[in-house]
Amino acid sequence: MVDKKEILRRAAKSVLEADQEEAERVAREAVEAGIDPFLVINEGFSKGMAEAGELFERGELYLPHLIVASEGMVSAISILEAAMTQKKEKKTGVAVIGTIEGDIHDIGKGIVATMLRVYGFEVHDLGRDVPLKNFVETAKKVNADIIGSSALMTTTMTGQKTLEQELKKAGLRDKVKTMVGGAVVTQRWANKIGADAYAENAIEAIAKARELLG
Amino acid sequence: MPIAHVMASGMGGIRTAGDLVARMQMARRMRLPEAKRYVAGKLGVAVVDLSNEQVMREVREDLDIGIITSVPGCAKGMEAKFRIARLLDIEINSVNRFRAKASI
Amino acid sequence: MKEILTRMGDGERVTMSVSQVKEDLEAGTRDAADRGKIPELTAAELEQLLEIFQDQNRIVGVSPGEEVVLTHDIGTLRLMGDQANSGVGIPLSRMQGILIHERAFAADTMELGHIDYSFKPIKPVISMEMQEYELASLVTIVPLFYGAMPNLGTYFRPDGPFGNPSDLLPQGKIREAREAQEGAAEHAARDMFYISNKLYSVGCDGINFDTTAAAGDADFYATLNAVAEIKKAMPSLTVEVGMAGEFILGIHSELFFNGERLAGMYPHRQVKMAEAAGADIFGPVVNTNTSKSMPWNLARAVTFVKHTVEVSNIPIHANVGMGVGGVPVFETPPIDCVTRTSKAMVQIAKVDGL
């Protein structure tokens, strides 16, 4: 008899330890035992990922480990999804993300993109030094729910304000949520330019993104 | 903004003995208390006077190791550094290079 | 006094009660202690910090005799640079900027830096930098460093020859990302040695490696290896290693120096690596959190720096520029915050310099 609590504990641990084989094994056992797949994803694997993300922000876990952990989680989730009786939306949302035009810093933005994918977002990472019109056009094309922009310099963060204006001009502003981040960006700046959210780090970015989409 | 730090806690550069204490940290990795004691000893002043403009102006003038206002005839630039190297008994790379170039 | 006027980490003015300030001081030191696995500030030290915030004068300072050495980085870009370098756009030559710092800004040391301020772009113009240094060293009295950022990012595509880990990692190409970082680190270390050697040949007093580890553990690895080679070949060239962030981002995660994994290191362990490489001065960084108060940020920063000072065998010059060391993340850092950071770092963390 498979214990539900034990399955959830092992699911979280498999992600935290980036053990893809164990993650897949737990997923299969959960399916055979008829445990609710949503529960296993939310209370098991996602919890492990959240803890991994927290450790990463503290410098106790590193980026390659997070990447492997996320691959394990994605693989396990696909096993669980196959067993779902009701249609679960594959994606949590669609995100377009990039570093603002004129700015080539992208380490933090890349981490946020990775984490969004792990949490089920369809992510369109436009890269670095992204012209504002690219944000707007891609958001239209992929029906984005969230547009995330990163700026690490005081000279480039003004692009985030201009992006808000460009989205209004394109008639897109009411259809998307905007999120800003970067070393020089603050909540005060987000409020000033009318962005929907500001995130200090990758973990906060995920929490805010999920909050924005309800 | 650096000026705010200078006002709050800076030694004062060549207004006082800041450059000299810095030289000891650089040349011999001295921690601050040791660097201050060493420089104070070489200058013949109390440690607390290393940042005292009134004391250090006279000391720097007497030793001719560079002063903050531009007085004709007082050691400047490389001249002052030559004297500082000798006073503190340290090697200063730019001084050694000048010496080599000038065949002194 | 019932209320204290202070600021948030983004510079916004706020009023806090004494008990709120106390709570934030305790929370800040606790956060640092928890993350770094280091001691919290003592009750007496927290009381000292509280007094610094309770003093409602715009400017606070240390007592006579407590002053510390102030080293300047970013060269003269502060004066003639643009906003991106926190510069104020005064058209000046670098020589004029250096002399202004020595003679008008009471600098204890000064620095010559290139307008791009990274090591890689210096290579093609090294002759220019050498001759500028030669001339400046003839007319200056204060120690004159040459400063630049290791900036490993300049070695990744599109700026450099190596694959970009930011592109490779999201594709799951961990091995390729690691190889790219290792290759870039080797090239960077070689360039940093080359540039340092050239400047040493014209009598350079010291080299400042600014914002070390900005691109993660490979950036730190490259710098440490460069420093080790530099000190072996040029022992009289002072080396200052100033950091970019409070912990080393593990983008590679399997890089070791002196037998220790670099990823995840906090300042008190970073300094031991710098020492092992032969560095003469170390500049720790603690990042300011814009969502937290100044008391929280400063207590946290002082906790990290104090422990670094205690374990170090070389002088510690804490970074206290915009957004670090307890100073708000704001382009024109408020003077009340800057002077409080100065006072706390000197009197409680017992730094050797700033």
XYZ file of C-alpha atoms in Angstrom:
672
model
C 0.000 0.000 0.000
C 1.566 3.255 -1.134
C 1.493 5.986 1.494
C 0.374 9.339 0.022
C 2.512 11.376 2.415
C 5.551 9.302 1.545
C 4.948 9.847 -2.194
C 4.746 13.602 -1.701
C 7.896 13.594 0.439
C 9.811 11.559 -2.132
C 8.559 13.746 -4.976
C 9.847 16.901 -3.278
C 13.143 15.211 -2.351
C 13.735 13.922 -5.886
C 13.530 17.442 -7.270
C 15.654 18.915 -4.497
C 18.318 16.282 -5.141
C 17.980 16.601 -8.941
C 17.405 12.845 -9.161
C 15.506 12.430 -12.431
C 15.239 8.632 -12.151
C 13.686 8.864 -8.720
C 11.344 11.652 -9.851
C 10.060 9.457 -12.708
C 9.818 6.455 -10.396
C 7.746 8.406 -7.864
C 5.476 9.687 -10.628
C 4.832 6.153 -11.904
C 4.160 4.837 -8.389
C 1.735 7.684 -7.777
C -0.134 6.872 -10.983
C -0.334 3.143 -10.109
C -1.580 3.980 -6.619
C -4.264 6.275 -8.043
C -3.068 9.325 -6.083
C -4.402 12.642 -7.403
C -1.795 13.844 -9.975
C -2.537 17.524 -9.199
C -1.707 16.881 -5.556
C 1.557 15.171 -6.431
C 2.552 18.069 -8.710
C 1.539 20.883 -6.342
C 2.331 19.372 -2.942
C 5.235 17.214 -4.045
C 7.317 18.256 -7.014
C 6.502 21.971 -6.879
C 7.342 22.108 -3.187
C 10.715 20.558 -3.907
C 11.306 23.081 -6.685
C 10.333 25.976 -4.408
C 12.798 24.779 -1.802
C 15.488 24.352 -4.457
C 14.824 27.879 -5.652
C 15.085 29.232 -2.133
C 18.426 27.468 -1.628
C 19.632 28.863 -4.951
C 18.828 32.417 -3.823
C 20.890 31.783 -0.694
C 23.860 30.473 -2.698
C 23.470 26.946 -1.320
C 22.407 25.385 -4.624
C 23.755 26.208 -8.046
C 22.353 26.853 -11.488
C 23.303 23.556 -13.214
C 21.686 21.690 -10.309
C 18.515 23.732 -10.790
C 18.513 22.938 -14.513
C 18.837 19.183 -13.881
C 16.223 19.371 -11.131
C 13.818 21.123 -13.474
C 14.381 18.519 -16.197
C 13.567 15.786 -13.709
C 10.456 17.609 -12.615
C 9.289 18.201 -16.181
C 9.785 14.519 -16.990
C 7.881 13.406 -13.907
C 5.042 15.824 -14.601
C 4.617 14.484 -18.142
C 4.109 10.982 -16.660
C 1.475 12.342 -14.288
C -0.256 14.405 -16.967
C -0.738 11.319 -19.125
C -2.828 9.855 -16.311
C -5.013 12.879 -15.794
C -8.694 12.278 -16.534
C -9.607 15.919 -16.968
C -7.929 18.214 -19.402
C -5.407 20.225 -17.480
C -4.128 23.265 -19.221
C -0.602 22.397 -20.192
C 0.590 25.867 -19.496
C 0.283 28.083 -16.503
C 0.572 31.011 -18.875
C 2.544 32.450 -21.748
C 5.448 34.710 -20.891
C 7.567 36.924 -23.101
C 10.789 37.927 -21.389
C 13.916 39.834 -22.349
C 16.575 42.335 -21.363
C 15.692 45.859 -22.440
C 17.240 47.417 -25.541
C 20.740 48.767 -24.914
C 21.357 46.411 -22.008
C 23.332 43.197 -22.418
C 23.074 41.820 -18.890
C 21.096 38.607 -18.929
C 22.215 36.253 -16.193
C 19.337 37.062 -13.864
C 16.822 37.206 -16.703
C 17.979 33.790 -17.916
C 17.407 32.327 -14.460
C 13.903 33.781 -14.333
C 13.158 32.327 -17.795
C 14.321 28.901 -16.664
C 12.253 29.021 -13.511
C 9.136 30.141 -15.403
C 9.473 27.119 -17.672
C 9.831 24.848 -14.680
C 6.588 26.206 -13.307
C 4.706 25.429 -16.472
C 4.912 28.715 -18.333
C 5.423 28.734 -22.081
C 8.402 31.075 -22.240
C 9.550 33.144 -25.186
C 12.962 34.438 -24.194
C 13.905 37.242 -26.551
C 17.446 37.444 -25.217
C 19.367 40.623 -24.471
C 19.384 44.130 -25.998
C 15.816 43.583 -27.194
C 14.181 46.408 -29.194
C 10.895 47.412 -27.597
C 8.940 46.654 -30.745
C 10.097 43.023 -30.462
C 8.457 42.722 -27.049
C 5.213 44.090 -28.470
C 5.210 42.028 -31.680
C 6.098 38.765 -29.956
C 3.491 39.344 -27.267
C 0.863 39.792 -29.996
C 2.037 36.758 -31.952
C 2.075 34.296 -29.047
C -0.868 35.781 -27.131
C 1.274 36.546 -24.157
C -0.185 36.729 -20.677
C 2.906 38.292 -19.113
C 5.685 40.490 -20.442
C 8.775 40.549 -18.281
C 11.614 43.006 -18.823
C 14.984 43.215 -17.120
C 17.286 46.257 -16.886
C 20.534 46.432 -15.011
C 21.531 50.004 -15.746
C 19.892 53.298 -14.870
C 20.297 54.336 -18.510
C 18.306 51.363 -19.823
C 15.563 51.066 -17.228
C 13.784 53.986 -18.896
C 13.067 51.489 -21.682
C 10.698 49.721 -19.281
C 8.658 52.911 -18.997
C 8.623 53.335 -22.767
C 7.529 49.706 -23.130
C 4.437 50.450 -21.029
C 3.627 53.300 -23.420
C 4.272 51.159 -26.525
C 1.947 48.463 -25.218
C -0.782 51.059 -24.720
C -0.247 52.393 -28.249
C -0.528 48.868 -29.652
C -3.787 48.326 -27.783
C -2.178 45.474 -25.885
C -1.723 46.900 -22.409
C -5.084 45.698 -21.058
C -4.502 42.202 -22.405
C -1.154 41.551 -20.692
C 0.415 41.845 -17.270
C 3.832 43.506 -17.085
C 6.603 42.603 -14.706
C 9.923 44.396 -14.217
C 13.199 43.399 -12.637
C 16.935 44.072 -12.598
C 19.526 45.333 -10.150
C 18.540 49.025 -10.373
C 14.787 48.419 -10.604
C 12.608 48.820 -7.514
C 8.969 48.526 -6.490
C 8.830 52.300 -6.504
C 9.938 52.315 -10.156
C 7.346 49.682 -11.038
C 4.641 51.800 -9.381
C 5.852 54.929 -11.127
C 5.734 53.456 -14.637
C 2.554 51.476 -14.112
C 4.024 47.978 -14.273
C 1.855 45.300 -12.686
C 4.618 43.714 -10.655
C 8.228 43.982 -9.570
C 10.380 41.050 -8.494
C 13.622 41.252 -6.530
C 14.777 37.775 -7.563
C 13.784 34.683 -9.548
C 11.745 33.088 -6.770
C 9.768 36.256 -6.261
C 9.285 36.502 -10.040
C 7.563 33.102 -10.095
C 5.355 33.937 -7.133
C 4.352 37.286 -8.620
C 3.780 35.803 -12.094
C 1.443 33.145 -10.696
C -0.310 35.760 -8.572
C -0.832 38.012 -11.598
C -2.533 35.227 -13.533
C -4.640 34.183 -10.564
C 28.896 60.468 -2.755
C 32.529 59.534 -1.990
C 32.882 62.994 -0.473
C 30.217 62.071 2.072
C 32.355 59.073 3.096
C 35.468 61.276 3.248
C 33.684 63.707 5.583
C 32.323 60.931 7.758
C 35.316 58.636 8.092
C 38.142 59.342 5.656
C 41.723 59.864 6.717
C 42.089 62.852 4.418
C 44.680 61.889 1.832
C 47.567 64.293 1.498
C 45.738 66.833 3.669
C 46.897 64.620 6.475
C 48.517 61.131 6.399
C 45.920 59.062 4.539
C 48.175 58.317 1.592
C 50.967 57.192 3.909
C 48.772 54.793 5.869
C 47.410 53.458 2.576
C 50.986 52.820 1.381
C 51.641 50.564 4.379
C 48.476 48.560 3.703
C 49.564 48.163 0.098
C 53.260 47.487 0.626
C 53.079 45.225 3.646
C 49.397 44.222 3.962
C 49.276 45.975 7.322
C 45.911 46.089 9.021
C 44.786 49.582 9.887
C 45.928 49.848 13.528
C 49.381 48.509 12.674
C 49.671 50.757 9.600
C 48.740 53.796 11.667
C 51.198 52.920 14.435
C 53.980 52.395 11.900
C 53.391 55.687 10.104
C 52.952 57.603 13.361
C 56.275 56.157 14.524
C 58.055 57.198 11.335
C 56.583 60.696 11.504
C 57.102 61.119 15.240
C 53.448 61.942 15.916
C 50.635 60.398 17.953
C 48.324 58.038 16.076
C 45.373 60.355 16.675
C 47.293 63.178 14.958
C 47.620 61.268 11.679
C 44.265 62.747 10.676
C 44.835 66.087 12.381
C 45.261 68.710 9.652
C 46.961 71.179 11.958
C 49.685 68.716 12.949
C 50.082 66.953 9.622
C 50.426 70.110 7.522
C 53.528 71.106 9.443
C 54.910 67.584 9.463
C 54.461 67.202 5.721
C 56.011 70.598 5.092
C 58.982 69.877 7.335
C 59.567 66.474 5.777
C 58.776 67.852 2.297
C 56.585 64.894 1.346
C 53.882 66.811 -0.465
C 51.231 69.173 0.858
C 47.717 69.867 -0.283
C 48.055 73.486 -1.379
C 50.303 74.309 -4.260
C 53.365 75.970 -2.804
C 56.228 76.681 -5.220
C 59.353 74.799 -4.210
C 57.578 72.127 -2.159
C 58.027 68.546 -3.335
C 55.420 67.466 -5.807
C 54.530 64.232 -7.551
C 57.532 61.988 -8.026
C 59.747 64.202 -5.818
C 57.393 63.657 -2.900
C 57.106 59.938 -3.560
C 60.881 59.539 -3.510
C 60.948 61.064 -0.063
C 57.923 59.041 1.104
C 59.554 55.774 0.027
C 62.679 56.661 1.980
C 60.737 57.888 5.018
C 58.535 54.801 5.257
C 61.290 52.409 4.184
C 59.140 50.876 1.452
C 59.465 50.166 -2.249
C 57.253 52.285 -4.520
C 57.138 50.879 -8.062
C 56.889 54.224 -9.820
C 59.820 55.548 -7.784
C 61.979 52.547 -8.638
C 61.137 52.922 -12.297
C 61.987 56.608 -12.305
C 65.244 55.816 -10.569
C 66.096 53.237 -13.226
C 65.080 55.525 -16.097
C 67.033 58.448 -14.674
C 69.998 56.192 -13.881
C 69.973 57.384 -10.283
C 12.511 59.823 21.039
C 9.535 57.987 19.734
C 10.042 58.135 15.979
C 13.091 57.818 13.780
C 13.403 59.292 10.310
C 15.261 56.859 8.112
C 14.975 55.340 4.633
C 14.163 52.179 2.733
C 16.742 50.352 0.631
C 15.577 52.245 -2.454
C 16.194 55.592 -0.734
C 12.580 56.423 0.102
C 12.215 58.309 3.397
C 10.217 56.540 6.077
C 9.439 57.049 9.716
C 9.890 54.136 12.066
C 9.379 53.726 15.765
C 12.317 52.805 17.966
C 10.934 49.312 18.426
C 10.501 48.900 14.669
C 14.096 49.947 14.073
C 15.244 47.507 16.780
C 13.240 44.703 15.179
C 14.730 45.413 11.761
C 18.259 45.578 13.134
C 17.761 42.186 14.765
C 16.152 40.723 11.656
C 18.957 42.048 9.448
C 21.759 40.582 11.511
C 19.840 37.334 11.860
C 19.431 37.075 8.102
C 23.152 37.541 7.525
C 24.059 35.070 10.265
C 21.640 32.505 8.900
C 22.799 32.798 5.290
C 26.515 33.008 5.993
C 26.535 30.652 8.977
C 28.350 33.392 10.907
C 27.787 35.075 14.286
C 25.094 37.698 14.701
C 26.017 41.131 15.983
C 26.118 41.333 19.775
C 23.500 43.174 21.789
C 25.988 45.972 22.410
C 26.706 46.292 18.681
C 23.006 46.393 17.862
C 22.606 49.086 20.496
C 25.426 51.022 18.810
C 23.636 50.725 15.467
C 20.396 51.890 17.053
C 22.179 54.976 18.372
C 23.459 55.713 14.871
C 19.868 55.727 13.612
C 18.522 57.612 16.606
C 20.999 60.418 15.873
C 18.810 62.566 13.662
C 21.585 64.753 12.320
C 21.897 64.664 8.553
C 25.559 63.777 8.778
C 27.155 61.471 11.311
C 30.809 60.564 11.560
C 33.546 58.768 13.411
C 35.616 60.177 16.252
C 39.108 61.652 15.694
C 41.616 58.838 15.445
C 39.074 56.324 14.090
C 39.391 57.400 10.446
C 40.087 54.788 7.781
C 41.711 54.663 4.360
C 39.386 55.501 1.482
C 40.184 53.825 -1.830
C 38.428 54.985 -4.963
C 37.353 52.761 -7.815
C 35.853 53.429 -11.264
C 38.787 55.718 -11.991
C 37.763 59.192 -13.070
C 34.537 58.053 -14.750
C 32.679 59.437 -11.774
C 33.505 62.919 -13.093
C 33.577 62.684 -16.880
C 31.484 59.591 -17.388
C 27.853 59.224 -18.278
C 24.940 58.078 -16.146
C 25.714 54.394 -16.691
C 28.945 54.903 -14.747
C 27.216 57.148 -12.185
C 29.182 59.921 -13.884
C 28.306 63.603 -13.870
C 29.497 64.380 -17.391
C 32.130 67.039 -16.728
C 34.459 67.213 -19.717
C 37.822 66.521 -18.108
C 40.941 64.609 -18.991
C 41.745 61.605 -16.842
C 44.849 63.401 -15.583
C 42.708 66.288 -14.374
C 40.269 63.866 -12.773
C 43.044 62.076 -10.886
C 44.547 65.329 -9.596
C 41.112 66.584 -8.564
C 40.630 63.446 -6.471
C 44.063 63.841 -4.885
C 43.919 67.575 -4.253
C 40.251 68.419 -3.844
C 38.513 65.203 -2.843
C 40.968 64.052 -0.112
C 41.474 60.648 -1.715
C 43.893 58.390 0.130
C 44.469 56.409 -3.053
C 43.295 56.993 -6.588
C 42.751 54.926 -9.690
C 43.260 55.248 -13.431
C 40.584 53.408 -15.384
C 39.591 52.947 -18.980
C 36.279 54.360 -20.223
C 34.999 50.822 -20.897
C 36.389 49.714 -17.507
C 36.648 45.998 -18.357
C 39.941 44.147 -18.839
C 39.262 42.689 -22.301
C 38.798 46.019 -24.131
C 42.040 47.330 -22.616
C 44.226 44.913 -24.592
C 44.080 46.748 -27.931
C 44.697 50.126 -26.249
C 47.187 49.041 -23.602
C 49.868 51.377 -24.917
C 47.536 54.304 -24.383
C 46.842 53.160 -20.822
C 50.543 52.674 -20.120
C 51.518 56.142 -21.263
C 48.620 57.724 -19.380
C 49.746 55.902 -16.252
C 53.376 56.938 -16.781
C 52.439 60.602 -16.955
C 49.983 60.448 -14.062
C 52.468 58.715 -11.787
C 54.980 61.533 -12.323
C 52.616 64.173 -10.948
C 50.668 62.331 -8.251
C 51.618 61.784 -4.629
C 48.884 59.362 -3.531
C 49.170 55.685 -4.462
C 47.771 55.231 -7.963
C 46.019 51.995 -8.878
C 44.957 50.850 -12.320
C 41.443 49.438 -12.146
C 39.178 47.345 -14.345
C 36.484 44.676 -14.112
C 37.310 41.052 -14.944
C 33.833 40.970 -16.578
C 33.931 37.407 -17.887
C 30.775 38.191 -19.843
C 32.915 39.939 -22.467
C 34.383 36.551 -23.401
C 31.005 34.987 -24.248
C 29.145 35.404 -27.519
C 28.224 37.864 -28.995
C 31.132 39.829 -27.493
C 33.654 37.015 -27.287
C 34.558 33.658 -28.793
C 32.917 31.304 -26.270
C 29.371 29.984 -26.129
C 27.126 31.937 -23.768
C 26.047 29.989 -20.663
C 22.854 32.075 -20.535
C 21.915 30.471 -23.862
C 23.359 27.008 -23.234
C 21.998 26.336 -19.757
C 18.283 26.815 -20.545
C 18.816 24.270 -23.330
C 20.092 21.792 -20.755
C 23.586 21.908 -22.249
C 25.365 21.876 -18.916
C 28.590 20.289 -20.109
C 28.887 22.776 -22.979
C 28.118 25.706 -20.653
C 30.817 24.558 -18.242
C 33.380 24.121 -21.024
C 32.589 27.612 -22.331
C 33.119 29.112 -18.888
C 36.376 27.232 -18.382
C 37.681 28.406 -21.744
C 36.633 31.979 -21.074
C 38.251 31.899 -17.620
C 41.548 30.753 -19.079
C 41.544 33.539 -21.676
C 40.489 36.141 -19.137
C 43.209 35.169 -16.660
C 45.780 35.380 -19.408
C 44.566 38.837 -20.486
C 44.492 40.120 -16.904
C 48.069 38.985 -16.394
C 49.171 40.530 -19.692
C 47.603 43.911 -18.883
C 48.935 43.910 -15.312
C 52.420 43.039 -16.524
C 52.388 45.876 -19.055
C 51.299 48.389 -16.457
C 53.833 47.096 -13.944
C 56.541 47.761 -16.504
C 55.708 51.469 -16.337
C 55.788 51.554 -12.549
C 52.184 50.810 -11.619
C 51.578 50.822 -7.849
C 48.677 48.434 -7.880
C 45.892 46.746 -9.796
C 42.269 46.835 -8.661
C 40.066 43.964 -9.831
C 36.644 45.612 -9.539
C 33.287 43.768 -9.386
C 35.005 40.386 -9.322
C 32.635 37.428 -9.815
C 29.984 39.570 -11.547
C 29.570 36.709 -14.036
C 29.580 33.985 -11.407
C 32.058 31.454 -10.108
C 34.020 31.238 -13.360
C 34.645 34.993 -13.176
C 36.000 34.580 -9.621
C 38.066 31.581 -10.715
C 39.644 33.541 -13.576
C 40.501 36.433 -11.281
C 42.016 34.259 -8.554
C 44.202 32.473 -11.070
C 45.280 35.782 -12.595
C 46.105 37.188 -9.149
C 48.175 34.120 -8.269
C 50.250 34.459 -11.450
C 50.609 38.212 -11.015
C 51.860 37.966 -7.443
C 54.309 35.229 -8.400
C 55.791 37.294 -11.244
C 55.387 40.781 -9.750
C 55.314 40.528 -5.952
C 55.621 44.284 -5.435
C 52.497 45.032 -7.510
C 49.694 45.555 -4.972
C 46.560 43.638 -5.856
C 43.146 44.662 -4.600
C 40.222 42.294 -5.237
C 36.831 43.983 -4.963
C 33.716 41.855 -5.324
C 30.447 42.262 -7.235
C 27.959 40.522 -4.974
C 27.601 39.009 -1.558
C 27.762 35.390 -2.666
C 29.360 33.738 -5.651
C 26.698 32.743 -8.150
C 27.219 29.104 -9.104
C 26.721 29.219 -12.846
C 29.427 26.579 -13.385
C 29.317 25.168 -9.834
C 32.266 22.766 -10.152
C 35.142 25.218 -10.030
C 37.558 24.921 -7.153
C 40.423 27.060 -5.889
C 42.775 26.022 -3.128
C 40.648 22.883 -2.748
C 37.422 24.778 -2.127
C 34.325 25.073 -4.293
C 33.864 28.733 -5.221
C 30.113 28.628 -5.869
C 28.029 29.864 -2.971
C 30.858 31.517 -1.038
C 30.016 34.488 1.171
C 32.527 37.305 1.937
C 34.251 35.610 4.893
C 35.204 32.675 2.661
C 35.818 34.769 -0.456
C 38.559 36.665 1.408
C 40.380 33.425 2.218
C 40.476 32.605 -1.500
C 41.809 36.086 -2.264
C 44.441 35.633 0.419
C 45.406 32.226 -0.930
C 45.861 33.763 -4.373
C 48.148 36.410 -2.887
C 45.871 39.467 -2.940
C 46.895 42.356 -0.709
C 43.540 44.055 -0.097
C 40.002 42.636 -0.243
C 36.765 44.536 -0.827
C 33.650 42.617 0.279
C 30.213 43.464 -1.063
C 26.839 43.070 0.623
C 23.867 43.848 -1.595
C 21.170 46.277 -0.445
C 17.596 44.956 -0.558
C 15.330 47.716 -1.868
C 12.253 46.306 -0.127
C 13.822 46.402 3.306
C 14.668 49.331 5.575
C 18.070 50.919 6.049
C 18.359 49.521 9.588
C 17.755 46.000 8.225
C 20.207 46.475 5.367
C 22.926 48.095 7.442
C 22.745 45.547 10.260
C 22.978 42.806 7.685
C 25.896 44.390 5.851
C 27.829 45.100 9.043
C 27.325 41.498 10.204
C 28.875 40.087 7.039
C 31.723 42.616 6.915
C 32.564 42.374 10.609
C 33.077 38.627 10.370
C 35.120 39.057 7.194
C 37.363 41.563 9.006
C 37.799 39.122 11.887
C 38.864 36.151 9.788
C 40.993 38.061 7.299
C 44.765 38.363 7.351
C 44.784 41.191 4.816
C 43.249 44.701 4.928
C 39.516 44.824 4.299
C 38.158 47.786 2.324
C 34.387 47.301 2.392
C 32.489 48.375 -0.711
C 30.127 51.182 0.248
C 29.083 52.613 -3.115
C 25.564 52.814 -4.532
C 23.462 49.800 -3.603
C 26.046 48.004 -1.471
C 27.268 47.932 2.088
C 23.973 49.313 3.357
C 23.905 52.292 0.953
C 20.540 52.609 -0.870
C 20.067 51.535 -4.468
C 19.593 55.034 -5.773
C 21.646 57.030 -8.242
C 22.210 59.933 -5.863
C 22.712 58.068 -2.579
C 21.278 60.118 0.313
C 24.015 61.646 2.434
C 22.316 60.635 5.687
C 22.549 56.962 4.645
C 26.073 57.198 3.278
C 27.494 58.707 6.452
C 25.659 56.184 8.647
C 27.130 53.366 6.604
C 30.581 54.923 6.986
C 30.248 55.240 10.748
C 28.859 51.730 11.245
C 31.470 50.054 9.063
C 34.290 51.804 10.906
C 33.064 51.614 14.472
C 31.307 48.227 14.482
C 32.720 46.209 11.585
C 36.195 47.661 12.249
C 37.154 47.839 8.583
C 40.661 48.790 7.460
C 39.249 50.990 4.748
C 36.289 51.799 2.569
